[in-house]
Short mmCIF file of C-alpha atoms in Angstrom, two decimals:
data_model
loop_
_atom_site.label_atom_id
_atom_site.label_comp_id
_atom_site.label_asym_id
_atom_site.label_seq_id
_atom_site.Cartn_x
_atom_site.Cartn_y
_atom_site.Cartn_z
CA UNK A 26 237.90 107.25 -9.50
CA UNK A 27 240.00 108.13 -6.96
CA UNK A 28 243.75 106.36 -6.66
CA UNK A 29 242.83 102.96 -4.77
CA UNK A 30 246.89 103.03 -3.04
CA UNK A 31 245.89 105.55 -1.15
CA UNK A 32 244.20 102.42 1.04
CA UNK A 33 247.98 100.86 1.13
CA UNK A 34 248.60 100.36 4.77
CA UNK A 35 252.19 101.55 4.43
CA UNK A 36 250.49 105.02 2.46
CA UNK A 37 247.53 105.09 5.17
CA UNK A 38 250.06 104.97 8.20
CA UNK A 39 252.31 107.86 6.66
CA UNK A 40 249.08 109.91 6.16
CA UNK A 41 248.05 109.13 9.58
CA UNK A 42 251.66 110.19 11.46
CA UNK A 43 251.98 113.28 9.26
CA UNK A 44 248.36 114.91 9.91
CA UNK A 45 249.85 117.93 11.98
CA UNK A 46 252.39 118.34 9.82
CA UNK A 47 253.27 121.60 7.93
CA UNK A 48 251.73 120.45 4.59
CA UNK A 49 254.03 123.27 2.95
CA UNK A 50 257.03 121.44 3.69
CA UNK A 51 256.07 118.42 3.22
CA UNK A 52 254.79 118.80 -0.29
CA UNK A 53 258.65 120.61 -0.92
CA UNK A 54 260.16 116.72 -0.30
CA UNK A 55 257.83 115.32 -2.47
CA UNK A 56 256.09 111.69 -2.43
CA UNK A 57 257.78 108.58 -0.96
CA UNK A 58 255.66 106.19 -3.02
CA UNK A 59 255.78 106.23 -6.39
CA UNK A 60 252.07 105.44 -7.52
CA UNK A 61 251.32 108.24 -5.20
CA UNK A 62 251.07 111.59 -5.97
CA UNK A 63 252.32 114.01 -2.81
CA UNK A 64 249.22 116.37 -3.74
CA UNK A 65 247.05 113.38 -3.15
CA UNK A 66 249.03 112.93 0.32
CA UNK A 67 248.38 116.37 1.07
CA UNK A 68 244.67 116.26 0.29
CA UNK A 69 244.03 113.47 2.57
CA UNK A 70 246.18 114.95 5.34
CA UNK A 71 244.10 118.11 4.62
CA UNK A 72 240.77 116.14 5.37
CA UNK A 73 241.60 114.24 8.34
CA UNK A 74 242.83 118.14 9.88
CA UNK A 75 239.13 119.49 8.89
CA UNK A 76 237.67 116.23 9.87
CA UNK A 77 238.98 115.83 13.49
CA UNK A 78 236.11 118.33 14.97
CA UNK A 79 233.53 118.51 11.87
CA UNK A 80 233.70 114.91 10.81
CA UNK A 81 234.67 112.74 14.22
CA UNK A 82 233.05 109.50 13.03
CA UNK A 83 235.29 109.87 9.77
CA UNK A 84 238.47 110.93 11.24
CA UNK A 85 238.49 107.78 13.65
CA UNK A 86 237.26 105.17 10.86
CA UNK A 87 240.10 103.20 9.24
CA UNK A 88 241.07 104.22 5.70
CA UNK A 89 238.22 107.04 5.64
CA UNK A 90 239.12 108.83 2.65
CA UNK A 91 238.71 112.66 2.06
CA UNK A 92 238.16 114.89 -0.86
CA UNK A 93 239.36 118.48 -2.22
CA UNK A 94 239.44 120.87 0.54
CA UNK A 95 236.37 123.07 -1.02
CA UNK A 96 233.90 120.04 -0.98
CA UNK A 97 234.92 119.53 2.27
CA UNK A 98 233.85 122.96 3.70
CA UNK A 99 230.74 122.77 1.85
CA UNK A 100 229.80 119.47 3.68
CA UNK A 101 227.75 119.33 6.80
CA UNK A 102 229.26 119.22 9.97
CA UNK A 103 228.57 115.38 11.61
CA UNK A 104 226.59 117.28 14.32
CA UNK A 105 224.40 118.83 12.41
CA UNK A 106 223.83 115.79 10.05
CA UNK A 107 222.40 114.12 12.95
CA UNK A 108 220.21 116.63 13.42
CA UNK A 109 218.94 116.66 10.23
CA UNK A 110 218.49 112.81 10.24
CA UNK A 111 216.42 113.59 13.18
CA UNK A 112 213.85 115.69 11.36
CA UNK A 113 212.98 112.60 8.75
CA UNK A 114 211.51 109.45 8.66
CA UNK A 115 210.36 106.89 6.99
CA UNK A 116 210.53 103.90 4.08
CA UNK A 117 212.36 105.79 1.63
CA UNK A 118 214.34 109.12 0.99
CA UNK A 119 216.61 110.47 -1.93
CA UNK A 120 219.55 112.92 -1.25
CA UNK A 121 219.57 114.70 -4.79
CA UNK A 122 222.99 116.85 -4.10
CA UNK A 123 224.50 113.91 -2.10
CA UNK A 124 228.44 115.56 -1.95
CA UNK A 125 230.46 114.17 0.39
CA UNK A 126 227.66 111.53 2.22
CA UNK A 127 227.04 112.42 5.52
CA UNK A 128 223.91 114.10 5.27
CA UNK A 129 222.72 110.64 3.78
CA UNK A 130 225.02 108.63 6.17
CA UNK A 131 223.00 109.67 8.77
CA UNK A 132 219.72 109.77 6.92
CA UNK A 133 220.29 106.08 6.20
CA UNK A 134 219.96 105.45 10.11
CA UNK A 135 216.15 106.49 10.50
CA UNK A 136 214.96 105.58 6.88
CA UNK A 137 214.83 102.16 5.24
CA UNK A 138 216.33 103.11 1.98
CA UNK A 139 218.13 105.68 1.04
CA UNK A 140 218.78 106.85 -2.25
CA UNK A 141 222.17 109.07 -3.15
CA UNK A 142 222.85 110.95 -6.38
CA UNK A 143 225.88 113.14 -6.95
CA UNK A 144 226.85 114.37 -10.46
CA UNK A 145 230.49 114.61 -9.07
CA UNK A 146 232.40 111.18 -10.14
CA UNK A 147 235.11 111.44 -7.16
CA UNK A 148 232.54 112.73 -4.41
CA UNK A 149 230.13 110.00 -5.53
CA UNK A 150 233.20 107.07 -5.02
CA UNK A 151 234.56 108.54 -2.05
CA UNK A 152 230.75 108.86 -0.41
CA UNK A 153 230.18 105.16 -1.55
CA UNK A 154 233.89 103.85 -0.07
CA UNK A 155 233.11 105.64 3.22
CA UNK A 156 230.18 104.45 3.52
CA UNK A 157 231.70 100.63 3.22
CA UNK A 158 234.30 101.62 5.80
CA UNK A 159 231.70 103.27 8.07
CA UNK A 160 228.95 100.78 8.22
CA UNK A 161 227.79 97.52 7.55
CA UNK A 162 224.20 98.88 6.27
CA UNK A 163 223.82 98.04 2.82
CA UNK A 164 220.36 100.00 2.93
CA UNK A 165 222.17 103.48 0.24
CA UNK A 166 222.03 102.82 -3.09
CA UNK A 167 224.73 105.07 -5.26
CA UNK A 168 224.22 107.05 -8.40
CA UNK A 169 226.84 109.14 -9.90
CA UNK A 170 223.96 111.13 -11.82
CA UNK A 171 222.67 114.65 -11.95
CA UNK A 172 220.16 114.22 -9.08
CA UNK A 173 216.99 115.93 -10.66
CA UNK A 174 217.75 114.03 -13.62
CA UNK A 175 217.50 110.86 -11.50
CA UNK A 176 214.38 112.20 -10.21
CA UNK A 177 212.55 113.43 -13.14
CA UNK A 178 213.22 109.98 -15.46
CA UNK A 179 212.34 108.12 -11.94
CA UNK A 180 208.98 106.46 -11.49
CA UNK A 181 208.95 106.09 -7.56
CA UNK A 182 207.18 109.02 -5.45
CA UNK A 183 209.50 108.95 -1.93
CA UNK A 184 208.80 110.06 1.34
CA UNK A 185 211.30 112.28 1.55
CA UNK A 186 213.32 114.47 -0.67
CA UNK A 187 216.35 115.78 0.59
CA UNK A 188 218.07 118.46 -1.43
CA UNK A 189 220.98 120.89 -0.39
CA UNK A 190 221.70 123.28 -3.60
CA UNK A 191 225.08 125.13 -4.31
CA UNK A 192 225.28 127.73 -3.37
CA UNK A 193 228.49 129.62 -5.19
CA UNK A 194 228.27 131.01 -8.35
CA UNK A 195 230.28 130.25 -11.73
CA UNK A 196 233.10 132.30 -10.74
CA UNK A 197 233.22 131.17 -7.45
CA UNK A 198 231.12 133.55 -5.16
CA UNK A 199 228.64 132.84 -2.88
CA UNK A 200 225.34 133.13 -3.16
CA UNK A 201 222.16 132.93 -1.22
CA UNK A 202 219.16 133.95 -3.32
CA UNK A 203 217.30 130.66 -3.96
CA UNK A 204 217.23 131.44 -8.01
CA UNK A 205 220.79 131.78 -7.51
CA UNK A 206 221.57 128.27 -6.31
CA UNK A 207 222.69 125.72 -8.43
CA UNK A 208 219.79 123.99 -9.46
CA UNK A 209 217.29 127.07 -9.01
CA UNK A 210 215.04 126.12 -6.02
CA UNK A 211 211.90 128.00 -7.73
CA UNK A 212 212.81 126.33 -10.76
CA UNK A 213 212.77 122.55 -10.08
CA UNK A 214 209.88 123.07 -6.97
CA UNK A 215 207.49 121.75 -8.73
CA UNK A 216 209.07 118.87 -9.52
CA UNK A 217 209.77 117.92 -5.71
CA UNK A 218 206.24 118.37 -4.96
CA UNK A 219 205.01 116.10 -7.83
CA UNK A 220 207.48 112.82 -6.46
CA UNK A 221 207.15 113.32 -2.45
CA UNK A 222 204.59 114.76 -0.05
CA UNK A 223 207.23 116.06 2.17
CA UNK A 224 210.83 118.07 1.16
CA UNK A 225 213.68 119.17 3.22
CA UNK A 226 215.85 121.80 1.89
CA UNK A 227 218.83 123.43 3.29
CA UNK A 228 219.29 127.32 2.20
CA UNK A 229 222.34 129.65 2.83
CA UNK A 230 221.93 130.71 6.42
CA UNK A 231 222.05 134.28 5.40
CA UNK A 232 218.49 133.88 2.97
CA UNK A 233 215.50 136.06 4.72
CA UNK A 234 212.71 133.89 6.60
CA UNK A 235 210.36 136.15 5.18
CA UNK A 236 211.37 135.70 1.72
CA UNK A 237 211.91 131.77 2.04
CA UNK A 238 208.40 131.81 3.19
CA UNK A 239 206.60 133.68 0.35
CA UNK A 240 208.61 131.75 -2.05
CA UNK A 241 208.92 128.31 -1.01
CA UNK A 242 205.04 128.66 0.01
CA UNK A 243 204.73 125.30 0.98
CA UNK A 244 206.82 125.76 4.11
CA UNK A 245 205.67 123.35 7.22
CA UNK A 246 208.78 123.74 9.88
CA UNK A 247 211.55 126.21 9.66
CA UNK A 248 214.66 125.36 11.79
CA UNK A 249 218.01 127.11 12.52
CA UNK A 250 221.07 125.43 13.28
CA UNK A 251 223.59 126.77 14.77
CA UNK A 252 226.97 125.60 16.06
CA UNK A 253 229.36 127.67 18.43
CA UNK A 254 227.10 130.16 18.28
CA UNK A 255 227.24 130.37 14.72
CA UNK A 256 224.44 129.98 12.34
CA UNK A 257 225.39 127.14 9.85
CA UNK A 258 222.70 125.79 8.36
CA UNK A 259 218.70 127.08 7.77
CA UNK A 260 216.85 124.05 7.20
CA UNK A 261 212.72 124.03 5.44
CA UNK A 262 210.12 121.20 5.63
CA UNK A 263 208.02 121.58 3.20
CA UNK A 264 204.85 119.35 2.93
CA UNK A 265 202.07 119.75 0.19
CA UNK A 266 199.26 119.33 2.48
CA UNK A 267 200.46 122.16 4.43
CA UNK A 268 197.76 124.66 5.02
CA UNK A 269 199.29 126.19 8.59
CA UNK A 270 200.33 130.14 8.92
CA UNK A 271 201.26 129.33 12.57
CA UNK A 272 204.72 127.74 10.96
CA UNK A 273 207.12 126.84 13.58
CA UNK A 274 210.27 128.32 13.70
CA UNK A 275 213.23 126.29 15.68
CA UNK A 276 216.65 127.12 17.09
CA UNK A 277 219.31 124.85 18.46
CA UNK A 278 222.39 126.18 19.31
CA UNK A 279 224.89 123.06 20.15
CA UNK A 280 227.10 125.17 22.30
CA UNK A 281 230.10 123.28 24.51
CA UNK A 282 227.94 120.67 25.64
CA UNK A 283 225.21 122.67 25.67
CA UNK A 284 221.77 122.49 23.60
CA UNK A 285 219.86 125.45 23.64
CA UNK A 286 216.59 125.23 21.85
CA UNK A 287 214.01 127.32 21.74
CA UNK A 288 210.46 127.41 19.40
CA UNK A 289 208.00 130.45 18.43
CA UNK A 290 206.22 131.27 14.83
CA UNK A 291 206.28 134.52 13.09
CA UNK A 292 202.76 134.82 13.48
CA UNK A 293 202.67 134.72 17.10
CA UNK A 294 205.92 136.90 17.49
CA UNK A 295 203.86 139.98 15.32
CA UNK A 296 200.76 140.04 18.06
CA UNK A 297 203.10 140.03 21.05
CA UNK A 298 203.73 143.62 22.64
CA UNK A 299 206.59 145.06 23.39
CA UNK A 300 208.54 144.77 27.01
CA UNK A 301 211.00 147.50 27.61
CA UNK A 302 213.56 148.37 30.57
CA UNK A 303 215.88 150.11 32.09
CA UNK A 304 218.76 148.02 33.13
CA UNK A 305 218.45 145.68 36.00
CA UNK A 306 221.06 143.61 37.84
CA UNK A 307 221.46 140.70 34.94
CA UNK A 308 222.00 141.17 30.55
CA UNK A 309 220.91 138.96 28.56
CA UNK A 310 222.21 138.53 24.56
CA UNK A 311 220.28 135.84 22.76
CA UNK A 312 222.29 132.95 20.93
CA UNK A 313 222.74 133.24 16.99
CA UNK A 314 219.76 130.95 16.22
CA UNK A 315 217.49 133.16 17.89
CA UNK A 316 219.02 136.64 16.43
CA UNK A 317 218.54 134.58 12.76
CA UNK A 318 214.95 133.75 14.20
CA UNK A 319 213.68 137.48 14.83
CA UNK A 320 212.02 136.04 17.34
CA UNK A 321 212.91 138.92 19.92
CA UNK A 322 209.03 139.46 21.39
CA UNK A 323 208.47 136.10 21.83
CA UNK A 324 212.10 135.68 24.13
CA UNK A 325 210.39 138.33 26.15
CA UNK A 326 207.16 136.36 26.90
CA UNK A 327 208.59 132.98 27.51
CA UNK A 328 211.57 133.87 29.95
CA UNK A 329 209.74 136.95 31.08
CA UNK A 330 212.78 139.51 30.43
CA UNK A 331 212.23 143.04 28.98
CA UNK A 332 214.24 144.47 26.75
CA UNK A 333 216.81 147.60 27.06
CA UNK A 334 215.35 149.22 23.73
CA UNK A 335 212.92 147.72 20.85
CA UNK A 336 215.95 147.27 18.62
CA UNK A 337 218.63 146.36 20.95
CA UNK A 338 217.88 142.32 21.75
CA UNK A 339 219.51 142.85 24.73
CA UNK A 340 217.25 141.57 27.32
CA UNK A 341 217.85 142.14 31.54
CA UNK A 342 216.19 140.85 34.42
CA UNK A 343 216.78 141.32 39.15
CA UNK A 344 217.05 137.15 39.54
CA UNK A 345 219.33 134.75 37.46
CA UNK A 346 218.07 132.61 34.92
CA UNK A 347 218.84 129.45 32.56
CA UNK A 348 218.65 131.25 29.33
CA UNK A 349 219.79 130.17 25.90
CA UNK A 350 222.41 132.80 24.99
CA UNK A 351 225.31 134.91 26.86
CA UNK A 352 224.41 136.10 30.72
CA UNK A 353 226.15 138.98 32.25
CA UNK A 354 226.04 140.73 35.76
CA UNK A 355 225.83 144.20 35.13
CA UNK A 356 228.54 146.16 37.44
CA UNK A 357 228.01 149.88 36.19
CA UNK A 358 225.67 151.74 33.56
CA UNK A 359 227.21 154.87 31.85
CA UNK A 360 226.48 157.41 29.80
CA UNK A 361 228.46 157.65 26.04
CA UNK A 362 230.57 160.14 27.64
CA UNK A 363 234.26 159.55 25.38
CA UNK A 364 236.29 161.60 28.13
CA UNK A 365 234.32 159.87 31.35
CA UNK A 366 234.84 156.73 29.71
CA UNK A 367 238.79 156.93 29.17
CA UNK A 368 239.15 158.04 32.91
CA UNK A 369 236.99 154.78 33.95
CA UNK A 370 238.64 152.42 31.84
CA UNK A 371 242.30 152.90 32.86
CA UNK A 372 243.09 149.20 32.26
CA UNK A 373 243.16 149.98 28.51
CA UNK A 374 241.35 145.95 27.96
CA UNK A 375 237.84 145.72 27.38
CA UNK A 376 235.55 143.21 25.61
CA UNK A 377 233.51 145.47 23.24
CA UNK A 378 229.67 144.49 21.49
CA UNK A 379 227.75 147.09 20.25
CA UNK A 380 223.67 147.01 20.13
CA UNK A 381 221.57 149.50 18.35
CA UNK A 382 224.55 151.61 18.46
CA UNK A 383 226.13 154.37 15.73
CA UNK A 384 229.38 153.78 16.48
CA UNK A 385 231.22 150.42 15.39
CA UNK A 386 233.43 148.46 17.40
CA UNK A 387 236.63 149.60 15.82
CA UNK A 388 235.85 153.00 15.84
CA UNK A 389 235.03 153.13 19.64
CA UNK A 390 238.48 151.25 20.41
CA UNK A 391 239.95 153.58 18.70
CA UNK A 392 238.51 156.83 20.25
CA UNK A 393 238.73 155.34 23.89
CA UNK A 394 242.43 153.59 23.51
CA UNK A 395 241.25 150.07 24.21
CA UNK A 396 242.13 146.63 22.86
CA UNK A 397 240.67 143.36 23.32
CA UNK A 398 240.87 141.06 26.63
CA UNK A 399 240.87 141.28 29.84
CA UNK A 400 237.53 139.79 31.78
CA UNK A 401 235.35 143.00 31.42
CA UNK A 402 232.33 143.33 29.00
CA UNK A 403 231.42 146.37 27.39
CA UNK A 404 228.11 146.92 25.60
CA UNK A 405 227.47 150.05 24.29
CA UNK A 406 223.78 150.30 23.25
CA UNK A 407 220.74 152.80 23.26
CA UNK A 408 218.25 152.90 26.29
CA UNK A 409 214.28 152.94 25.91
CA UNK A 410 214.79 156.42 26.25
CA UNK A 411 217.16 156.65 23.20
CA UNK A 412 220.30 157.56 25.54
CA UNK A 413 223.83 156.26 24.37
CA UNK A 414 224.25 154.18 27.56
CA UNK A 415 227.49 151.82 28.01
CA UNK A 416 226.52 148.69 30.40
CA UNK A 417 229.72 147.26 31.98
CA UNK A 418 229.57 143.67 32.86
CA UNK A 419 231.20 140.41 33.96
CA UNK A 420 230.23 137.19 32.17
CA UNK A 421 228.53 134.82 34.13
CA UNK A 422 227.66 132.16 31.26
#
């Protein structure tokens, strides 16, 4: 149970005026309440620091309270909780690694009942205050059990299953593998199948499509979420009547404001043919969720942009358009010429991606004397005729 004056007004004000503090130096002074540990100061102040841009809802909610800062990295982000609730609905659903509670905060908005299981006594109280302080929905009902335990003694079949395993090993390493996870996906599958027609599972963002596929078998929707450009969550609906090889792959990318989505299948990507050109006047680089999605052909035929090379997903085009990554103007094109290249770039500040390229970034700083900044863009790539080619740019989006 976690310490209940932590919710003293006088305890929840200090937390609240110290939260950019240097937590360093204020652990050195030591507590100013004496039923209050200063490690238990610092690991709220901790929470509400992580929780001002992941958890927003939580960080402006009166007497939210947060746990250890490792629990709290391994939580979903708010915005992609609500994405998630998005995907389900329904009478009932049970979160079976519940943590922290937002996933099935935000579940508990599109299903009737929601049912949360967390082995972990302190994530499982703090999940079940929040949720007090956060709502007036009385529709979660809290068990501090092993969820597959829960599930396997239970006699109700749900709509949804909702399960999110661990993915770090005993000593502390991460993991992606699906055996790997803590529980083993391929072990406990069958179980999910035999209490709900329809499963979502979150995997390490890192796990092959391919491999989820052939494993998971049962796979329905695939969707990649990423945030900032970066890929932080691969999410799989699975549903046992699910017969379809055209399965659906979908990106989001919530990006400043911006939602770039975009949908294809694996299936349809492998019969599309390949578009290939020399630069034009515009570069395109798809967003994370679509690198993740391989889904490179399939850019080509929707926005109608070739690409530089087959393996460069770099994609370039005469007119502007919307498209759901980086855009560049292209200024010059020039060859992989080291001594050319230190005469052009006499500003010494470059921007530097490499695509389908030998060299790595470092290594190309190094050789040409250049260090990050300034507002030009270099890629250095490989053209459809397998020339080292640098494209200099400007960003446009």
């Amino acid at each position: 149970m976690f310490n209940l004056e932590l919710l003293k007004p006088n305890v929840q004000k200090f937390i609240r005026l110290h939260q950019k503090s240097d937590l360093t130096k204020l652990v050195l002074k030591g507590s100013p309440f004496p039923k209050v540990s200063v490690q238990e100061i610092a690991q709220q102040i901790e929470g509400l620091k992580k929780a001002e841009k992941k958890l927003p809802t939580w960080f402006y909610t009166k007497n939210s309270l947060f746990p250890k800062k490792l629990n709290l990295e391994q939580t979903s982000s708010e915005i992609t909780a609500k994405y998630k609730a998005n995907l389900v609905k329904g009478t009932c659903l049970i979160d079976l690694t519940g943590g922290f509670g937002v996933d099935s905060f935000f579940f508990s908005k599109n299903i009737d009942e929601v049912t949360y299981c967390e082995k972990n006594e302190e994530l499982a109280q703090l999940a079940k205050h929040n949720f007090q302080e956060l709502s007036n929905r009385k529709n979660t009902v809290f068990h501090n059990k092993n969820g597959l335990d829960f599930l396997n003694k239970s006699d109700r079949v749900f709509d949804w299953i909702y399960i999110d395993p661990s993915r770090r090993s005993n000593s502390g390493n991460k993991v992606f593998r699906l055996e790997d996870c803590a529980p083993n996906l391929m072990d406990c599958l069958p179980l999910l199948m035999e209490k709900s027609k329809n499963i979502l599972i979150k995997t390490a963002p890192l796990l092959d499509l391919n491999l989820g596929i052939s494993a998971l078998k049962n796979v329905c929707e695939i969707h990649i979420v990423a945030v900032s450009n970066e890929v932080k969550e691969l999410l799989w609906i699975l549903n046992s009547k699910t017969g379809n090889d055209q399965i659906p792959i979908k990106t989001i990318n919530f990006n400043k404001g911006k939602t770039e989505k975009f949908e294809s299948s694996l299936k349809k990507e492998q019969g599309l043919p390949q578009q290939i050109s020399e630069p034009l006047r515009f570069l395109y680089e798809p967003n994370s969720a679509i690198m993740k999605s391989g889904l490179f052909n399939s850019v080509s035929e929707k926005f109608d942009l070739p690409k530089l090379h087959a393996n460069s997903h770099l994609y370039t085009s005469k007119k502007l358009i919307d498209f759901p990554g980086r855009t560049f103007e292209i200024s010059k094109v020039l060859p992989f010429k080291p001594k050319l290249l230190k005469r052009e770039f006499s500003t010494k500040k470059a921007n530097i991606a490499t695509r389908n390229f030998p060299q790595p970034v470092d290594q190309i700083k190094a050789k040409l004397g250049l260090k990050d900044g300034g507002d030009e863009y270099l890629f250095f790539t490989t053209d459809f005729e397998e020339r080292k080619t640098v494209l200099v740019c400007k960003k446009i989006v």
